[in-house]
CSV table of C-alpha atoms in Angstrom, one decimal:
chain,number,residue,atom,x,y,z
W,15,MET,CA,-101.2,-47.5,-26.7
W,16,ILE,CA,-98.9,-50.4,-25.8
W,17,THR,CA,-97.4,-48.4,-23.0
W,18,PHE,CA,-100.9,-47.7,-21.6
W,19,ILE,CA,-101.8,-51.4,-21.7
W,20,TYR,CA,-98.4,-52.1,-20.0
W,21,TYR,CA,-99.3,-49.7,-17.1
W,22,LEU,CA,-102.8,-51.2,-16.8
W,23,PHE,CA,-101.2,-54.6,-16.6
W,24,CYS,CA,-98.8,-53.4,-13.8
W,25,ALA,CA,-101.7,-51.9,-11.9
W,26,TYR,CA,-103.6,-55.2,-12.2
W,27,ILE,CA,-100.6,-57.1,-10.8
W,28,VAL,CA,-100.4,-54.5,-7.9
W,29,ALA,CA,-104.0,-55.2,-7.1
W,30,LEU,CA,-103.5,-59.0,-7.2
W,31,LEU,CA,-100.4,-58.7,-4.9
W,32,ILE,CA,-102.3,-56.5,-2.4
W,33,TRP,CA,-105.3,-58.9,-2.4
W,34,ASN,CA,-102.9,-61.9,-1.9
W,35,TYR,CA,-101.1,-60.0,0.9
W,36,VAL,CA,-104.4,-59.3,2.7
W,37,GLU,CA,-105.6,-62.9,2.4
W,38,GLU,CA,-102.3,-64.5,3.2
W,39,ASN,CA,-101.7,-66.1,6.7
W,40,ASN,CA,-98.1,-67.3,6.3
W,41,ILE,CA,-95.6,-64.6,7.4
W,42,TYR,CA,-93.0,-65.5,4.9
W,43,ASN,CA,-95.4,-65.2,2.0
W,44,GLU,CA,-96.6,-61.9,3.4
W,45,ILE,CA,-93.0,-60.6,3.4
W,46,LEU,CA,-92.6,-61.9,-0.1
W,47,TYR,CA,-95.8,-60.1,-1.4
W,48,ALA,CA,-94.8,-56.9,0.3
W,49,PHE,CA,-91.4,-56.9,-1.3
W,50,VAL,CA,-92.5,-57.9,-4.8
W,51,LEU,CA,-95.1,-55.1,-4.6
W,52,MET,CA,-92.4,-52.4,-4.5
W,53,PRO,CA,-91.1,-52.3,-8.0
W,54,PHE,CA,-94.6,-52.7,-9.5
W,55,LEU,CA,-95.9,-49.7,-7.5
W,56,LEU,CA,-92.8,-47.6,-8.5
W,57,ARG,CA,-93.5,-48.5,-12.2
W,58,VAL,CA,-97.2,-47.6,-11.9
W,59,PHE,CA,-96.1,-44.2,-10.5
W,60,ARG,CA,-93.7,-43.9,-13.4
W,61,ILE,CA,-90.8,-43.4,-11.0
W,62,ASN,CA,-88.6,-46.2,-12.4
V,30,MET,CA,-106.7,-55.4,16.6
V,31,SER,CA,-105.5,-59.0,16.1
V,32,ASN,CA,-101.8,-59.9,16.1
V,33,LYS,CA,-102.1,-60.9,12.4
V,34,THR,CA,-103.3,-57.4,11.5
V,35,ILE,CA,-100.6,-55.7,13.5
V,36,ARG,CA,-98.0,-57.9,11.8
V,37,LYS,CA,-99.4,-57.1,8.3
V,38,ILE,CA,-99.3,-53.4,9.1
V,39,ILE,CA,-95.7,-53.6,10.3
V,40,ILE,CA,-94.6,-55.5,7.2
V,41,ILE,CA,-96.3,-53.2,4.7
V,42,LEU,CA,-95.0,-50.1,6.5
V,43,PHE,CA,-91.4,-51.5,6.3
V,44,SER,CA,-92.0,-52.2,2.6
V,45,ILE,CA,-93.3,-48.7,2.0
V,46,ILE,CA,-90.3,-47.1,3.8
V,47,MET,CA,-87.9,-49.1,1.6
V,48,MET,CA,-90.0,-48.0,-1.5
V,49,ILE,CA,-89.7,-44.4,-0.4
V,50,VAL,CA,-86.0,-44.6,0.0
V,51,ALA,CA,-85.5,-46.2,-3.4
V,52,GLY,CA,-88.1,-44.1,-5.1
V,53,ARG,CA,-86.5,-40.9,-3.8
V,54,GLU,CA,-83.2,-41.8,-5.4
V,55,PHE,CA,-85.0,-42.6,-8.7
V,56,LEU,CA,-86.9,-39.3,-8.6
V,57,ILE,CA,-83.8,-37.3,-8.0
V,58,ARG,CA,-82.2,-39.0,-11.0
V,59,LEU,CA,-85.2,-38.2,-13.1
V,60,ASN,CA,-85.4,-34.5,-12.2
V,61,GLN,CA,-82.0,-33.3,-11.2
V,62,ARG,CA,-80.3,-30.8,-13.5
V,63,GLU,CA,-76.7,-29.6,-13.1
V,64,PRO,CA,-76.1,-25.9,-13.1
V,65,ILE,CA,-74.5,-24.5,-16.3
V,66,VAL,CA,-73.1,-21.0,-16.1
V,67,LYS,CA,-73.9,-18.7,-19.1
V,68,GLY,CA,-70.4,-17.6,-20.0
V,69,PRO,CA,-69.5,-14.2,-21.5
V,70,GLY,CA,-69.6,-15.5,-25.1
V,71,VAL,CA,-73.2,-16.9,-24.9
V,72,THR,CA,-75.6,-14.6,-26.7
V,73,THR,CA,-78.8,-16.8,-26.6
V,74,ILE,CA,-80.0,-20.0,-24.9
V,75,ALA,CA,-82.5,-21.5,-27.4
V,76,LYS,CA,-84.3,-24.8,-27.1
V,77,LEU,CA,-84.0,-27.7,-29.5
V,78,SER,CA,-87.8,-27.6,-29.8
V,79,ASP,CA,-87.4,-24.1,-31.5
V,80,TYR,CA,-86.4,-26.2,-34.5
V,81,PHE,CA,-88.9,-29.0,-34.3
V,82,GLU,CA,-92.0,-28.1,-32.2
V,83,ASP,CA,-93.1,-31.7,-31.7
V,84,ILE,CA,-90.5,-32.3,-28.9
V,85,LYS,CA,-91.6,-29.2,-26.9
V,86,GLY,CA,-92.6,-30.2,-23.4
V,87,THR,CA,-91.0,-33.6,-23.7
V,88,ILE,CA,-87.8,-34.9,-22.0
V,89,GLY,CA,-86.2,-34.8,-25.5
V,90,ASP,CA,-86.1,-31.0,-25.5
V,91,THR,CA,-82.8,-29.6,-24.5
V,92,ASP,CA,-80.8,-26.3,-24.4
V,93,VAL,CA,-79.0,-25.0,-27.4
V,94,TYR,CA,-76.3,-22.4,-26.5
V,95,ILE,CA,-75.7,-19.9,-29.2
V,96,MET,CA,-72.5,-17.8,-29.3
V,97,ASP,CA,-72.4,-15.1,-31.9
V,98,GLY,CA,-69.0,-13.5,-32.9
V,99,ASP,CA,-68.3,-9.9,-33.4
V,100,GLU,CA,-67.7,-10.5,-37.1
V,101,GLU,CA,-69.6,-12.6,-39.6
V,102,GLY,CA,-68.1,-16.0,-40.5
V,103,GLY,CA,-68.9,-19.6,-40.6
V,104,THR,CA,-71.1,-21.6,-38.2
V,105,VAL,CA,-70.0,-24.7,-36.2
V,106,LEU,CA,-72.2,-26.9,-34.1
V,107,ILE,CA,-70.7,-28.9,-31.2
V,108,ILE,CA,-72.8,-31.8,-30.0
V,109,SER,CA,-72.2,-33.8,-26.8
V,110,GLY,CA,-74.2,-36.1,-24.6
V,111,GLY,CA,-75.6,-38.1,-27.5
V,112,HIS,CA,-74.3,-40.9,-25.3
V,113,PRO,CA,-74.7,-39.6,-21.7
V,114,ASN,CA,-72.2,-42.0,-20.3
V,115,GLU,CA,-69.4,-40.4,-22.3
V,116,ILE,CA,-68.5,-37.5,-20.1
V,117,SER,CA,-65.5,-35.7,-21.7
V,118,GLY,CA,-67.7,-34.4,-24.5
V,119,VAL,CA,-70.2,-32.8,-22.1
V,120,LEU,CA,-67.3,-31.2,-20.0
V,121,THR,CA,-65.7,-29.9,-23.2
V,122,ASN,CA,-68.9,-28.3,-24.3
V,123,VAL,CA,-69.3,-26.8,-20.8
V,124,LEU,CA,-65.7,-25.4,-21.0
V,125,PHE,CA,-66.7,-23.7,-24.3
V,126,ILE,CA,-70.0,-22.4,-22.9
V,127,GLU,CA,-68.4,-20.9,-19.8
V,128,ASN,CA,-65.1,-19.6,-21.3
V,129,ALA,CA,-65.1,-19.1,-25.0
V,130,ASN,CA,-65.1,-15.7,-26.7
V,131,ILE,CA,-66.2,-15.8,-30.3
V,132,ILE,CA,-64.3,-13.2,-32.4
V,133,LYS,CA,-65.6,-14.3,-35.8
V,134,GLY,CA,-68.4,-16.6,-36.9
V,135,ARG,CA,-70.9,-18.5,-34.7
V,136,VAL,CA,-70.7,-21.4,-32.4
V,137,LEU,CA,-73.8,-23.5,-31.4
V,138,LEU,CA,-73.5,-26.0,-28.6
V,139,ILE,CA,-75.8,-28.8,-27.5
V,140,PRO,CA,-74.2,-30.2,-24.3
V,141,PHE,CA,-77.0,-32.7,-23.4
V,142,ALA,CA,-78.2,-34.0,-26.8
V,143,ASN,CA,-80.0,-37.1,-25.4
V,144,ASN,CA,-81.5,-35.4,-22.4
V,145,SER,CA,-83.6,-38.5,-21.6
V,146,GLY,CA,-80.5,-40.7,-21.3
V,147,PHE,CA,-79.2,-38.5,-18.5
V,148,THR,CA,-82.1,-39.5,-16.3
V,149,ALA,CA,-81.1,-43.2,-16.1
V,150,GLY,CA,-78.2,-45.5,-15.4
V,151,HIS,CA,-77.7,-48.7,-17.3
V,152,PRO,CA,-79.3,-51.7,-15.4
V,153,GLY,CA,-76.7,-54.0,-14.0
V,154,GLU,CA,-73.7,-51.7,-14.7
V,155,ALA,CA,-73.5,-50.0,-11.3
V,156,TYR,CA,-73.2,-46.6,-12.9
V,157,PRO,CA,-72.8,-43.7,-10.4
V,158,MET,CA,-75.7,-41.2,-10.6
V,159,ARG,CA,-73.4,-38.2,-10.8
V,160,TYR,CA,-69.7,-37.1,-10.6
V,161,THR,CA,-68.0,-34.2,-9.1
V,162,ILE,CA,-65.3,-32.0,-10.5
V,163,ASN,CA,-63.2,-30.1,-7.9
V,164,THR,CA,-62.5,-26.4,-8.5
V,165,GLU,CA,-60.5,-23.7,-6.7
V,166,TRP,CA,-63.7,-22.3,-5.2
V,167,GLY,CA,-65.5,-25.6,-4.4
V,168,SER,CA,-66.9,-28.3,-6.7
V,169,ARG,CA,-69.4,-28.8,-9.6
V,170,TRP,CA,-71.5,-31.9,-10.1
V,171,PHE,CA,-72.7,-33.4,-13.4
V,172,ARG,CA,-75.1,-36.2,-14.3
V,173,PHE,CA,-73.8,-39.5,-15.5
V,174,GLY,CA,-76.4,-41.2,-17.6
V,175,ASP,CA,-77.0,-44.2,-19.8
V,176,ARG,CA,-75.9,-44.7,-23.4
V,177,TRP,CA,-79.5,-45.0,-24.5
V,178,THR,CA,-82.8,-43.1,-24.0
V,179,ASN,CA,-84.5,-43.9,-20.7
V,180,PRO,CA,-87.0,-46.8,-21.4
V,181,LEU,CA,-89.4,-44.9,-19.1
V,182,HIS,CA,-89.6,-42.3,-22.0
V,183,GLN,CA,-89.5,-44.7,-24.9
V,184,TRP,CA,-90.8,-48.2,-24.7
V,185,PRO,CA,-90.9,-51.0,-25.9
V,186,ASP,CA,-87.9,-51.8,-28.1
V,187,PRO,CA,-88.5,-53.9,-31.2
V,188,GLU,CA,-86.7,-57.2,-31.8
V,189,VAL,CA,-84.9,-55.6,-34.7
V,190,TYR,CA,-84.5,-51.8,-35.2
V,191,VAL,CA,-84.9,-50.9,-38.8
V,192,HIS,CA,-83.2,-47.6,-39.4
V,193,TYR,CA,-85.1,-44.8,-41.2
V,194,PRO,CA,-84.6,-44.1,-44.1
V,195,SER,CA,-81.8,-46.6,-45.0
V,196,GLY,CA,-83.7,-49.7,-43.9
V,197,GLN,CA,-80.6,-51.1,-42.3
V,198,SER,CA,-81.2,-53.6,-39.5
V,199,LEU,CA,-79.7,-52.9,-36.1
V,200,SER,CA,-80.1,-54.3,-32.6
V,201,GLY,CA,-83.5,-53.6,-31.1
V,202,PHE,CA,-82.3,-51.5,-28.2
V,203,ASP,CA,-80.4,-49.2,-30.6
V,204,ILE,CA,-83.8,-47.6,-31.5
V,205,ARG,CA,-83.0,-45.7,-28.2
V,206,ASN,CA,-79.4,-44.9,-29.3
V,207,LEU,CA,-79.4,-41.2,-30.5
V,208,ASN,CA,-76.3,-41.8,-32.6
V,209,ARG,CA,-78.0,-44.6,-34.5
V,210,CYS,CA,-81.2,-42.5,-35.3
V,211,PHE,CA,-79.9,-39.8,-37.6
V,212,PRO,CA,-81.1,-38.1,-39.7
V,213,GLY,CA,-84.2,-38.7,-37.6
V,214,ARG,CA,-87.9,-39.1,-38.4
V,215,GLU,CA,-90.6,-36.4,-38.0
V,216,ASN,CA,-93.2,-38.9,-36.8
V,217,GLY,CA,-90.9,-41.5,-35.2
V,218,THR,CA,-89.9,-42.4,-31.7
V,219,LEU,CA,-88.7,-39.8,-29.2
V,220,THR,CA,-85.1,-40.5,-30.0
V,221,GLU,CA,-85.8,-40.3,-33.8
V,222,LYS,CA,-87.6,-37.0,-33.2
V,223,VAL,CA,-84.6,-35.6,-31.2
V,224,ALA,CA,-82.3,-36.6,-34.1
V,225,PHE,CA,-84.7,-35.0,-36.6
V,226,ALA,CA,-84.7,-31.8,-34.5
V,227,ILE,CA,-80.9,-31.6,-34.6
V,228,THR,CA,-80.9,-32.2,-38.4
V,229,GLN,CA,-83.5,-29.4,-38.7
V,230,LEU,CA,-81.3,-27.1,-36.6
V,231,ILE,CA,-78.4,-27.7,-38.9
V,232,LYS,CA,-80.5,-26.9,-41.9
V,233,LYS,CA,-82.1,-23.8,-40.5
V,234,GLU,CA,-79.0,-22.3,-38.9
V,235,LYS,CA,-76.9,-23.3,-42.0
V,236,VAL,CA,-74.3,-25.0,-39.9
V,237,ASP,CA,-71.1,-25.3,-41.9
V,238,MET,CA,-69.4,-27.9,-39.7
V,239,THR,CA,-70.8,-30.3,-37.0
V,240,ILE,CA,-68.5,-31.9,-34.4
V,241,ASP,CA,-70.0,-34.7,-32.4
V,242,LEU,CA,-68.0,-35.6,-29.2
V,243,HIS,CA,-67.9,-39.1,-27.9
V,244,GLU,CA,-65.8,-41.6,-25.9
V,245,ALA,CA,-65.1,-45.3,-26.4
V,246,GLU,CA,-63.9,-48.2,-24.3
V,247,PRO,CA,-60.2,-49.2,-24.6
V,248,MET,CA,-61.0,-52.5,-26.2
V,249,TYR,CA,-63.0,-50.8,-29.0
V,250,PRO,CA,-61.0,-50.1,-32.2
V,251,VAL,CA,-62.6,-46.7,-33.0
V,252,ILE,CA,-60.9,-44.7,-30.2
V,253,ASN,CA,-58.7,-41.6,-29.9
V,254,THR,CA,-59.7,-40.7,-33.4
V,255,ILE,CA,-61.6,-38.4,-35.7
V,256,VAL,CA,-64.3,-40.0,-37.9
V,257,ALA,CA,-65.1,-37.9,-40.9
V,258,HIS,CA,-67.7,-37.9,-43.6
V,259,GLN,CA,-66.0,-38.0,-47.0
V,260,ARG,CA,-66.7,-34.3,-47.6
V,261,ALA,CA,-65.0,-33.5,-44.3
V,262,MET,CA,-61.9,-35.7,-44.7
V,263,ASP,CA,-59.6,-32.8,-45.6
V,264,ILE,CA,-60.5,-31.0,-42.4
V,265,ALA,CA,-59.8,-34.1,-40.4
V,266,VAL,CA,-56.4,-34.7,-42.1
V,267,PHE,CA,-55.3,-31.1,-41.5
V,268,ALA,CA,-56.4,-31.2,-37.9
V,269,GLU,CA,-54.7,-34.6,-37.3
V,270,MET,CA,-51.4,-33.3,-38.7
V,271,ASN,CA,-51.5,-30.1,-36.6
V,272,LEU,CA,-52.5,-31.9,-33.4
V,273,SER,CA,-49.6,-34.2,-33.8
V,274,ALA,CA,-47.0,-31.6,-34.9
V,275,TYR,CA,-47.8,-28.8,-32.5
V,276,GLU,CA,-49.3,-30.5,-29.4
V,277,GLY,CA,-47.9,-34.0,-29.5
V,278,ILE,CA,-51.4,-35.5,-29.6
V,279,ARG,CA,-51.6,-38.9,-31.3
V,280,ILE,CA,-55.0,-39.1,-32.9
V,281,GLY,CA,-56.3,-41.2,-35.8
V,282,LYS,CA,-58.6,-40.3,-38.6
V,283,GLU,CA,-61.1,-42.6,-40.2
V,284,LEU,CA,-63.5,-42.3,-43.1
V,285,SER,CA,-67.1,-42.7,-42.1
V,286,PRO,CA,-68.3,-46.1,-43.5
V,287,GLU,CA,-70.9,-45.4,-46.3
V,288,ASN,CA,-73.0,-48.4,-45.3
V,289,LEU,CA,-73.1,-47.9,-41.5
V,290,HIS,CA,-76.2,-45.8,-41.0
V,291,GLY,CA,-77.7,-43.7,-38.3
V,292,LEU,CA,-74.5,-42.0,-37.1
V,293,THR,CA,-73.9,-38.3,-37.2
V,294,HIS,CA,-70.7,-38.5,-39.3
V,295,ARG,CA,-72.7,-40.4,-42.0
V,296,GLU,CA,-76.2,-39.1,-42.0
V,297,LEU,CA,-75.6,-35.4,-41.2
V,298,GLY,CA,-73.1,-35.3,-44.0
V,299,ASP,CA,-75.5,-37.1,-46.4
V,300,TYR,CA,-78.7,-35.3,-45.6
V,301,THR,CA,-77.4,-31.7,-44.9
V,302,ASP,CA,-74.7,-29.5,-46.3
V,303,THR,CA,-72.7,-29.6,-43.0
V,304,PHE,CA,-69.2,-31.1,-42.8
V,305,ALA,CA,-69.8,-33.9,-40.3
V,306,LEU,CA,-67.1,-35.1,-37.9
V,307,LEU,CA,-67.0,-37.1,-34.8
V,308,ALA,CA,-64.2,-37.3,-32.2
V,309,GLU,CA,-63.5,-40.1,-29.7
V,310,THR,CA,-61.4,-40.3,-26.5
V,311,CYS,CA,-60.8,-43.3,-24.2
V,312,ASN,CA,-63.2,-43.9,-21.3
V,313,PRO,CA,-62.4,-47.0,-19.3
V,314,ILE,CA,-65.7,-47.1,-17.4
V,315,GLN,CA,-67.4,-48.2,-20.6
V,316,ASP,CA,-65.1,-51.3,-21.0
V,317,PRO,CA,-66.7,-54.6,-20.2
V,318,CYS,CA,-63.5,-56.0,-18.6
V,319,ARG,CA,-63.3,-53.2,-16.0
V,320,GLY,CA,-63.2,-53.8,-12.3
V,321,ARG,CA,-64.9,-51.7,-9.6
V,322,THR,CA,-67.3,-49.2,-11.3
V,323,ASP,CA,-67.5,-46.0,-9.4
V,324,GLU,CA,-66.9,-42.2,-9.7
V,325,ASN,CA,-63.2,-42.7,-9.2
V,326,LEU,CA,-62.9,-45.0,-12.3
V,327,LEU,CA,-64.9,-42.5,-14.2
V,328,LEU,CA,-62.6,-39.6,-13.4
V,329,THR,CA,-59.2,-41.2,-13.1
V,330,GLY,CA,-59.6,-43.9,-15.7
V,331,LYS,CA,-57.4,-46.2,-13.6
V,332,ASP,CA,-58.2,-49.9,-13.6
V,333,ASP,CA,-56.1,-53.0,-12.9
V,334,PHE,CA,-58.1,-55.3,-15.1
V,335,ILE,CA,-57.8,-52.9,-18.1
V,336,LEU,CA,-54.1,-52.5,-17.3
V,337,LYS,CA,-53.8,-56.3,-17.5
V,338,ALA,CA,-55.8,-56.4,-20.8
V,339,GLY,CA,-53.3,-53.8,-22.1
V,340,LYS,CA,-50.3,-56.0,-21.2
V,341,LEU,CA,-52.0,-58.9,-23.0
V,342,GLY,CA,-52.3,-56.7,-26.1
V,343,LEU,CA,-56.1,-56.5,-26.1
V,344,LEU,CA,-56.4,-52.7,-26.2
V,345,PHE,CA,-56.5,-50.2,-29.0
V,346,VAL,CA,-54.9,-47.4,-27.0
V,347,PRO,CA,-51.7,-47.1,-25.0
V,348,PHE,CA,-52.7,-47.7,-21.3
V,349,ASP,CA,-50.5,-47.6,-18.2
V,350,GLU,CA,-50.7,-47.1,-14.5
V,351,ASN,CA,-51.7,-43.5,-15.0
V,352,GLY,CA,-55.0,-44.6,-16.6
V,353,SER,CA,-57.0,-42.2,-18.7
V,354,PRO,CA,-57.9,-39.2,-16.5
V,355,VAL,CA,-60.8,-36.9,-17.4
V,356,ASP,CA,-58.4,-33.9,-17.7
V,357,GLU,CA,-56.5,-35.7,-20.4
V,358,ARG,CA,-59.7,-36.7,-22.2
V,359,VAL,CA,-61.2,-33.2,-22.1
V,360,GLY,CA,-57.9,-31.7,-23.2
V,361,ARG,CA,-57.8,-33.9,-26.2
V,362,HIS,CA,-61.4,-32.9,-27.1
V,363,THR,CA,-60.8,-29.1,-26.6
V,364,SER,CA,-57.7,-29.2,-28.8
V,365,THR,CA,-59.4,-31.4,-31.4
V,366,VAL,CA,-62.4,-29.1,-31.7
V,367,LEU,CA,-60.2,-26.0,-31.9
V,368,GLU,CA,-57.9,-27.6,-34.5
V,369,LEU,CA,-60.9,-28.8,-36.6
V,370,ILE,CA,-62.2,-25.2,-36.5
V,371,ASN,CA,-58.8,-23.9,-37.5
V,372,SER,CA,-58.5,-26.4,-40.3
V,373,PHE,CA,-62.0,-25.5,-41.6
V,374,SER,CA,-61.1,-21.8,-41.4
V,375,GLU,CA,-57.9,-22.4,-43.4
V,376,LEU,CA,-59.7,-24.4,-46.1
V,377,TYR,CA,-62.7,-22.1,-46.3
V,378,PRO,CA,-61.3,-18.6,-45.4
V,379,ASP,CA,-64.6,-16.9,-46.5
V,380,LYS,CA,-66.3,-18.8,-43.6
V,381,GLU,CA,-63.5,-18.3,-41.0
V,382,ILE,CA,-64.4,-18.9,-37.3
V,383,ILE,CA,-62.1,-17.5,-34.6
V,384,ILE,CA,-62.4,-18.5,-31.0
V,385,SER,CA,-60.3,-17.3,-28.1
V,386,ASN,CA,-60.0,-18.2,-24.4
V,387,VAL,CA,-60.6,-22.0,-24.7
V,388,PRO,CA,-57.8,-24.0,-23.0
V,389,ARG,CA,-55.9,-26.6,-25.1
V,390,TYR,CA,-54.7,-30.0,-24.1
V,391,SER,CA,-51.5,-29.0,-22.2
V,392,GLU,CA,-53.4,-26.3,-20.3
V,393,VAL,CA,-56.3,-28.6,-19.2
V,394,ILE,CA,-53.8,-31.2,-18.1
V,395,GLU,CA,-51.7,-28.6,-16.2
V,396,LYS,CA,-54.6,-26.8,-14.4
V,397,GLY,CA,-57.4,-29.4,-14.5
V,398,VAL,CA,-60.9,-29.2,-15.9
V,399,GLY,CA,-62.1,-27.6,-12.6
V,400,HIS,CA,-59.9,-24.6,-13.1
V,401,TYR,CA,-62.1,-23.6,-16.1
V,402,LEU,CA,-65.5,-24.2,-14.5
V,403,LEU,CA,-67.3,-21.0,-13.3
V,404,GLU,CA,-69.0,-20.7,-9.9
V,405,PRO,CA,-72.8,-20.9,-10.4
V,406,GLU,CA,-75.0,-18.5,-8.4
V,407,GLY,CA,-77.3,-20.0,-5.7
V,408,ASN,CA,-77.4,-23.5,-4.3
V,409,LEU,CA,-75.7,-26.3,-6.1
């Protein structure tokens, strides 16, 4: 159960990061969001 | 399309490419399996789940190689890969699987006991994903894993791990350490279930003696030694004397502490009728004071920092410029296993086990581990 909640939480963070990436106007923040997104996406896909 | 949109597409594409590159490596690590050749002595390849169905279809399930002799005798179980970063035990088991002929008795082998641990490296330790052993016909590769079960398969760790059934408190992450989870728990975590399955195997197959193969870092006192449950101490003493007298192998013997729980040499001896023993060799890649961590260190065991530590008297094994090569470590294990089996057979002649065609210490050092690895069919 706790693992399921953990993955839901990861997916929520992925959604937030994508939303922020789309809304962002500053290029440095865009790069930051794009890079931070990677490990969370890999975790949601259960690859790492 | 605006410049801003084009920029966002380029950045996210670059990020996705990096994710694919990294993800591909992680996926390979999760799914790769080294080829093991079914040697002439192997009669059956069973699964650990045959002894405890709950782990069927999980990453905890693993192969059990069964070698039946021509004559009836005793049964020995050789476990390796309980700690997947301790490679000499795995290679020793593979040498047995691919070379041994069983004349009398039965030999059961579990080369990758903690199968989940082979799918991960330890974060921050720069562990190589695999290592390669050169042979006369080419090379064979093997996975190099973590000491603990992959957290992808068992998560989260508690603050304090309370061992079942003793109630002893251990570090939280040791709930993923197979050699702290014996005798295991039927409804426990994945690692506890794997330990439970091995305990069930020992009971169902009426295993007379269990030998668990490990390695330790040079700064750790339990190294180059045999650890024995109190019922198995006679076997360890005879083996130690013979290894020293006939092969010049200096090896210690230690009594399994009664109050240190979760380990094979304690719990399997307490909860089953088997004689439980554990053997250790020296693996410098595990030492915290090591230098560059790569395949070369794993196989040669040469390290300037550990050499310096040795000169300062900080090590528990002799260590010089020659390091601790894998051939020497595997040779120690093959001779130790053979000598433990010989000692058991002398002490319990009605349960004699006779094995042939397994190289001993001097032969493995002279010809190398690769000499005894068979060529698998198909692509490596």
